[in-house]
């Protein structure tokens, strides 16, 4: 679903996993981000990323999720850059550094 750019399906699958007691890891969250990016929704991807990093209000099931990794940030920053949202890219880059998430 992620590669096809179907974020609603990916989110629904993650909700089902969580309901069945299966942990939703950063890899699963990155699939959601990928689907949002491929669907042409960089703003939604940025919101989701901020929820992952606990810097925004969270939905009922997003509490205690894994922190985003470098790939999470890079994917969303690339989508925002392609959309011409340079100031948003700079803000996310700063948030990534403040979170202690940096490329190794």
PDB file of C-alpha atoms in Angstrom:
ATOM      1  CA  UNK A   1       0.000   0.000   0.000  1.00  0.00           C
ATOM      2  CA  UNK A   2       2.833   2.397   0.816  1.00  0.00           C
ATOM      3  CA  UNK A   3       4.547   2.002  -2.540  1.00  0.00           C
ATOM      4  CA  UNK A   4       1.191   2.537  -4.256  1.00  0.00           C
ATOM      5  CA  UNK A   5       0.676   5.799  -2.365  1.00  0.00           C
ATOM      6  CA  UNK A   6      -2.396   4.660  -0.413  1.00  0.00           C
ATOM      7  CA  UNK A   7      -1.931   6.248   3.013  1.00  0.00           C
ATOM      8  CA  UNK A   8      -5.441   5.470   4.284  1.00  0.00           C
ATOM      9  CA  UNK A   9      -4.875   1.750   3.688  1.00  0.00           C
ATOM     10  CA  UNK A  10      -1.466   1.820   5.385  1.00  0.00           C
ATOM     11  CA  UNK A  11      -2.862   3.693   8.388  1.00  0.00           C
ATOM     12  CA  UNK A  12      -5.775   1.264   8.622  1.00  0.00           C
ATOM     13  CA  UNK A  13      -3.360  -1.678   8.581  1.00  0.00           C
ATOM     14  CA  UNK A  14      -1.261  -0.079  11.340  1.00  0.00           C
ATOM     15  CA  UNK A  15      -4.411   0.495  13.412  1.00  0.00           C
ATOM     16  CA  UNK A  16      -5.340  -3.171  12.992  1.00  0.00           C
ATOM     17  CA  UNK A  17      -1.848  -4.237  14.035  1.00  0.00           C
ATOM     18  CA  UNK A  18      -2.011  -2.096  17.153  1.00  0.00           C
ATOM     19  CA  UNK A  19      -5.518  -3.390  17.988  1.00  0.00           C
ATOM     20  CA  UNK A  20      -4.144  -6.940  17.766  1.00  0.00           C
ATOM     21  CA  UNK A  21      -1.239  -6.151  20.094  1.00  0.00           C
ATOM     22  CA  UNK A  22       1.383  -6.035  17.342  1.00  0.00           C
ATOM     23  CA  UNK A  23       3.894  -3.216  17.888  1.00  0.00           C
ATOM     24  CA  UNK A  24       3.881  -0.475  15.265  1.00  0.00           C
ATOM     25  CA  UNK A  25       7.591   0.251  14.808  1.00  0.00           C
ATOM     26  CA  UNK A  26       9.418   3.095  13.114  1.00  0.00           C
ATOM     27  CA  UNK A  27       9.582   0.931   9.976  1.00  0.00           C
ATOM     28  CA  UNK A  28       5.788   0.752   9.908  1.00  0.00           C
ATOM     29  CA  UNK A  29       5.552   4.477  10.570  1.00  0.00           C
ATOM     30  CA  UNK A  30       7.973   5.083   7.699  1.00  0.00           C
ATOM     31  CA  UNK A  31       5.603   3.126   5.451  1.00  0.00           C
ATOM     32  CA  UNK A  32       2.863   5.586   6.401  1.00  0.00           C
ATOM     33  CA  UNK A  33       5.179   8.500   5.631  1.00  0.00           C
ATOM     34  CA  UNK A  34       6.132   6.919   2.305  1.00  0.00           C
ATOM     35  CA  UNK A  35       2.481   6.475   1.342  1.00  0.00           C
ATOM     36  CA  UNK A  36       1.705  10.091   2.221  1.00  0.00           C
ATOM     37  CA  UNK A  37       4.686  11.326   0.208  1.00  0.00           C
ATOM     38  CA  UNK A  38       3.804   9.168  -2.807  1.00  0.00           C
ATOM     39  CA  UNK A  39       0.202  10.401  -2.614  1.00  0.00           C
ATOM     40  CA  UNK A  40       1.502  13.968  -2.946  1.00  0.00           C
ATOM     41  CA  UNK A  41       0.676  14.940   0.640  1.00  0.00           C
ATOM     42  CA  UNK A  42       3.920  16.382   2.026  1.00  0.00           C
ATOM     43  CA  UNK A  43       2.090  18.520   4.602  1.00  0.00           C
ATOM     44  CA  UNK A  44       0.291  15.454   5.976  1.00  0.00           C
ATOM     45  CA  UNK A  45       3.601  13.581   6.044  1.00  0.00           C
ATOM     46  CA  UNK A  46       5.187  16.436   8.010  1.00  0.00           C
ATOM     47  CA  UNK A  47       2.291  16.392  10.497  1.00  0.00           C
ATOM     48  CA  UNK A  48       2.656  12.634  10.930  1.00  0.00           C
ATOM     49  CA  UNK A  49       6.405  12.997  11.431  1.00  0.00           C
ATOM     50  CA  UNK A  50       5.845  15.620  14.129  1.00  0.00           C
ATOM     51  CA  UNK A  51       3.396  13.279  15.838  1.00  0.00           C
ATOM     52  CA  UNK A  52       6.038  10.561  15.757  1.00  0.00           C
ATOM     53  CA  UNK A  53       8.495  12.898  17.452  1.00  0.00           C
ATOM     54  CA  UNK A  54       5.939  13.856  20.129  1.00  0.00           C
ATOM     55  CA  UNK A  55       5.945  17.495  19.042  1.00  0.00           C
ATOM     56  CA  UNK A  56       2.269  17.650  18.074  1.00  0.00           C
ATOM     57  CA  UNK A  57      -1.076  16.472  19.445  1.00  0.00           C
ATOM     58  CA  UNK A  58      -1.434  12.762  18.898  1.00  0.00           C
ATOM     59  CA  UNK A  59      -4.309  10.620  17.801  1.00  0.00           C
ATOM     60  CA  UNK A  60      -5.676   7.980  20.148  1.00  0.00           C
ATOM     61  CA  UNK A  61      -3.288   5.251  18.977  1.00  0.00           C
ATOM     62  CA  UNK A  62      -0.100   7.171  18.196  1.00  0.00           C
ATOM     63  CA  UNK A  63       1.029   7.482  21.801  1.00  0.00           C
ATOM     64  CA  UNK A  64       4.284   5.725  22.693  1.00  0.00           C
ATOM     65  CA  UNK A  65       5.304   5.111  19.085  1.00  0.00           C
ATOM     66  CA  UNK A  66       8.933   4.800  18.071  1.00  0.00           C
ATOM     67  CA  UNK A  67      10.862   8.005  17.515  1.00  0.00           C
ATOM     68  CA  UNK A  68      11.471   8.868  13.852  1.00  0.00           C
ATOM     69  CA  UNK A  69      14.819   7.910  12.363  1.00  0.00           C
ATOM     70  CA  UNK A  70      17.022   9.697   9.828  1.00  0.00           C
ATOM     71  CA  UNK A  71      15.113   8.030   6.988  1.00  0.00           C
ATOM     72  CA  UNK A  72      11.815   9.388   8.364  1.00  0.00           C
ATOM     73  CA  UNK A  73      13.121  12.938   8.365  1.00  0.00           C
ATOM     74  CA  UNK A  74      14.913  12.640   5.011  1.00  0.00           C
ATOM     75  CA  UNK A  75      11.836  11.288   3.259  1.00  0.00           C
ATOM     76  CA  UNK A  76       9.597  14.100   4.503  1.00  0.00           C
ATOM     77  CA  UNK A  77      12.199  16.821   3.987  1.00  0.00           C
ATOM     78  CA  UNK A  78      12.698  15.629   0.399  1.00  0.00           C
ATOM     79  CA  UNK A  79       8.950  15.817  -0.264  1.00  0.00           C
ATOM     80  CA  UNK A  80       8.712  19.281   1.282  1.00  0.00           C
ATOM     81  CA  UNK A  81      11.723  20.479  -0.722  1.00  0.00           C
ATOM     82  CA  UNK A  82      10.126  19.197  -3.937  1.00  0.00           C
ATOM     83  CA  UNK A  83       7.016  21.179  -3.015  1.00  0.00           C
ATOM     84  CA  UNK A  84       9.126  24.323  -2.548  1.00  0.00           C
ATOM     85  CA  UNK A  85       8.629  24.427   1.231  1.00  0.00           C
ATOM     86  CA  UNK A  86      12.215  25.395   2.088  1.00  0.00           C
ATOM     87  CA  UNK A  87      11.403  26.953   5.477  1.00  0.00           C
ATOM     88  CA  UNK A  88       9.597  23.742   6.499  1.00  0.00           C
ATOM     89  CA  UNK A  89      12.662  21.721   5.509  1.00  0.00           C
ATOM     90  CA  UNK A  90      14.852  23.971   7.637  1.00  0.00           C
ATOM     91  CA  UNK A  91      12.459  23.617  10.589  1.00  0.00           C
ATOM     92  CA  UNK A  92      12.428  19.818  10.324  1.00  0.00           C
ATOM     93  CA  UNK A  93      16.209  19.735  10.025  1.00  0.00           C
ATOM     94  CA  UNK A  94      16.445  21.732  13.247  1.00  0.00           C
ATOM     95  CA  UNK A  95      13.867  19.463  14.952  1.00  0.00           C
ATOM     96  CA  UNK A  96      15.854  16.411  13.845  1.00  0.00           C
ATOM     97  CA  UNK A  97      19.037  17.808  15.373  1.00  0.00           C
ATOM     98  CA  UNK A  98      17.267  18.796  18.599  1.00  0.00           C
ATOM     99  CA  UNK A  99      15.892  15.261  18.856  1.00  0.00           C
ATOM    100  CA  UNK A 100      19.439  13.922  18.541  1.00  0.00           C
ATOM    101  CA  UNK A 101      18.654  12.174  15.265  1.00  0.00           C
ATOM    102  CA  UNK A 102      21.533  12.576  12.845  1.00  0.00           C
ATOM    103  CA  UNK A 103      23.028  10.637   9.983  1.00  0.00           C
ATOM    104  CA  UNK A 104      25.902   8.386  10.965  1.00  0.00           C
TER     105      UNK A 104
END
